[in-house]
Structures are given as structure tokens and as C-alpha cells.
């Protein structure tokens, strides 16, 4: 196997979860952030994705200096464990003041809360030494179309992005699109929307996208083509690799668990375009099954990383000369068969039965 170690991996502390879902409570006991940080390196991860309140719990009830003090402690814990923060994302979906959305709420006071909270996320990011702010625009959308003016909503999201860019001229804003859940319809459902927002912003060079596999599938789109689109604009800042079994709730399954071939194509597009060589992380955003017992709490992270590396090996050992020939011959049936055999680890047709081409040439004689 070639050297597969060049990629850096990240996940968020929320990925080690207690199993609550909308129909039932927690089934595992929680670990502290400090305990979780101790597991990153042994599991093969270097980057930590954070929500603002993963760093500073209960930050809405704290004074500025208290927030800074706690953020500094977490910054020190990261250094102690040889870890780096990948990004901070303001959690704009939990507080009662974000019930109708954050930046797009119909209430001016609630919109102000969302902006103030986002600025606090930047203060926290500074203390833990990351310039990257992720906006998953969870409740920026509608349940009822008539409840909001969508054009005004887009303008408000743009104003919010510009305000963040202005607040700190060293930050980068990464927009993570998702088409639905918790809202019926989100205002920034795809990477195309996110990149349009980036170009429209006050500083397009500092706004880019983060693509999550499951979110692209929920939008009915192919994750690897979504990634290619962002790469073509040099706007793929990070990824949340996971998987999604069709159009239902956001499943965040382990990478490759629902569609191995799609996972292969995501690794392929990242590898072929040099993703990661400027320090970008292979981020995971995977949910542990509710059925898992306490001591398997990190299984989905280890497994997702392992299958990324297996698929990377598949990408690197693809017979590209054969692929090129099949493409030149426009023999896409065989290109597909080759791809499936390669993924299955078989080198040629192994079952009885003549190859179709042989039959046809024989018929011509
Ligand atoms: C939600 C989701 C979030 C973001 C970070 O679907 O993916 O966890 O990744 O806020
Ligand atoms: Mn995500």
C-alpha cells in the first residue's frame, strides 16, 4: 500500500454522542471535552471542529472575560494534546431567540442576538487560534413560505457574512449548505448558493464552502460533483465526509456505509485535485448509532477514517491507462464494470460466460 499518511483528519466533539434522538433520550453517559481531546491523536485525528459552546459551555450567560478565560483553557488543552482547532461554528439554532431563525428571524432583536453570538464565536476562535468560522445556517429558511420574504432573507444573510468579515479581517467564513432539517426549506441549500454568496460578499477571497456528503445527498445531488464544483472555484475549504441512505432525516452515517462507490468518487475528486495539500482537513461529521454500547463510542470515527484510507488506496491503484483507453473507446459499460471489479478487489471477469465482445466478433466471422 502506498503512503496514505499525508491527509489530516478532524471531527467535532459532538460526534462522540450519547444517542438521544427525537423519539428517545440519551442511552450512553457523556464524556467531558478534556476526555474526548485525549482520544483524538490515538484515533489518528489532529483537528478539532468546534461549535462555539463546545469550547465555552453556557456562553450566553457569561461575561466577555469569562468567555476568553475558558477559551484560553481549551486552547492550552489543544496544545497539550498536540491538536489544532479546525474551525468554530456559532450555534444559532438552540436558543429560544433563534426559533424563527438567526440572521433571517422576523424579529430585529433576535437577528441582533444572532449577530452578537456570531461575533462571540470569532472571539473564541481567536483564543483557540483558528481563523475559520463555519456557518451552518440551520434555521435560516422557512416552514411556511409566506412567513418570510426570501429575497430580504438572502440580503440579511449577506449582511451577516459581511459583518463577520468586517469584525475581524483575518477570519475566513466557510458556509456549510444543507437543504432542509430543521427547516422545511433552507435558504442556502447547495454549494452553488454558498459560492454565489461568497462572490457577492465584501471579500470573496475570505468566503468559501464546506461540503457535507449527507447534505448533498439530501439535496438530491452527487457529493463528488458538488465537491468538484467548489474545487473548480477554489472554494472548497473543508468537507464533512459521512453517508446518507436516501431522502430522509440527516443520518450522518459512517463514511461509505450507504454508498461505497459514491464514497470512492468523493475520495477520487479530492485526491485528484490536490485537496489537503494546503493543510485542509478531511473532516468527518458522523453520528454514532443509538444501539452502540458505551465502550464503542468512537467506533464510527475510527471506521470512517479507515474506509477513507482504503478508498484512497483504491483511487491510487486505479488502472488509469485502462480507464483512458475505455474512455477513448467510449466503452462506458466496461469502464463501469472495471470500477466495480476494482472496488470489489477482483482483477478480471471471474465467473463463467463469454465476454460480450467475443460473442459479437465471433458472429461476424
Ligand atoms: C448539521 C451539521 C452541523 C455542522 C456544524 O447537519 O452538519 O453539525 O457541521 O455546525
Ligand atoms: Mn456537518
Short mmCIF file of N, CA and C and ligand atoms in Angstrom, two decimals, residues 14 49 51 87 89 93 134 136 176 178 181 210 212 215 240 250 252 285, ligand 1:
data_model
loop_
_atom_site.label_atom_id
_atom_site.label_comp_id
_atom_site.label_asym_id
_atom_site.label_seq_id
_atom_site.Cartn_x
_atom_site.Cartn_y
_atom_site.Cartn_z
N UNK A 14 -19.03 16.76 19.22
CA UNK A 14 -20.43 16.31 19.19
C UNK A 14 -20.57 14.95 18.50
N UNK A 49 -13.03 20.14 15.32
CA UNK A 49 -14.08 21.05 14.87
C UNK A 49 -14.89 21.44 16.11
N UNK A 51 -18.25 23.74 17.80
CA UNK A 51 -19.26 24.78 17.94
C UNK A 51 -18.76 25.72 19.04
N UNK A 87 -12.05 24.79 13.10
CA UNK A 87 -12.97 25.94 12.96
C UNK A 87 -13.84 26.07 14.20
N UNK A 89 -17.95 27.16 14.92
CA UNK A 89 -19.26 27.45 14.30
C UNK A 89 -20.21 28.00 15.37
N UNK A 93 -29.02 27.82 16.57
CA UNK A 93 -30.26 27.07 16.39
C UNK A 93 -30.85 26.55 17.69
N UNK A 134 -17.30 28.52 10.67
CA UNK A 134 -18.27 27.78 9.84
C UNK A 134 -19.68 28.29 10.12
N UNK A 136 -23.16 26.93 9.50
CA UNK A 136 -24.24 26.04 9.10
C UNK A 136 -25.52 26.82 9.41
N UNK A 176 -21.54 26.08 5.22
CA UNK A 176 -21.86 24.65 5.08
C UNK A 176 -23.33 24.52 4.68
N UNK A 178 -27.00 23.11 3.51
CA UNK A 178 -27.86 21.94 3.79
C UNK A 178 -29.26 22.32 3.34
N UNK A 181 -34.02 20.40 7.16
CA UNK A 181 -33.80 19.89 8.51
C UNK A 181 -32.80 20.76 9.29
N UNK A 210 -17.97 24.51 2.80
CA UNK A 210 -17.68 23.22 3.43
C UNK A 210 -18.79 22.28 2.97
N UNK A 212 -20.80 18.77 3.09
CA UNK A 212 -21.07 17.53 3.81
C UNK A 212 -21.78 16.56 2.88
N UNK A 215 -25.55 16.17 3.32
CA UNK A 215 -26.32 17.35 2.92
C UNK A 215 -26.49 17.38 1.39
N UNK A 240 -17.24 17.52 5.20
CA UNK A 240 -17.76 16.66 6.25
C UNK A 240 -18.15 15.36 5.60
N UNK A 250 -31.40 13.66 8.34
CA UNK A 250 -29.95 13.74 8.16
C UNK A 250 -29.29 12.64 9.00
N UNK A 252 -26.04 11.17 8.87
CA UNK A 252 -24.63 11.23 9.28
C UNK A 252 -24.05 9.83 9.52
N UNK A 285 -18.19 14.17 9.85
CA UNK A 285 -19.30 14.57 10.71
C UNK A 285 -20.23 13.37 10.76
C1 LIG B 1 -25.71 19.76 10.86
C2 LIG B 1 -24.26 19.82 10.73
C3 LIG B 1 -23.53 20.62 11.73
C4 LIG B 1 -22.41 21.40 11.15
C5 LIG B 1 -21.67 22.28 12.11
O1 LIG B 1 -26.35 18.98 9.93
O2 LIG B 1 -23.70 19.19 9.86
O3 LIG B 1 -23.08 19.80 12.74
O4 LIG B 1 -21.47 20.56 10.59
O5 LIG B 1 -22.47 23.21 12.71
#
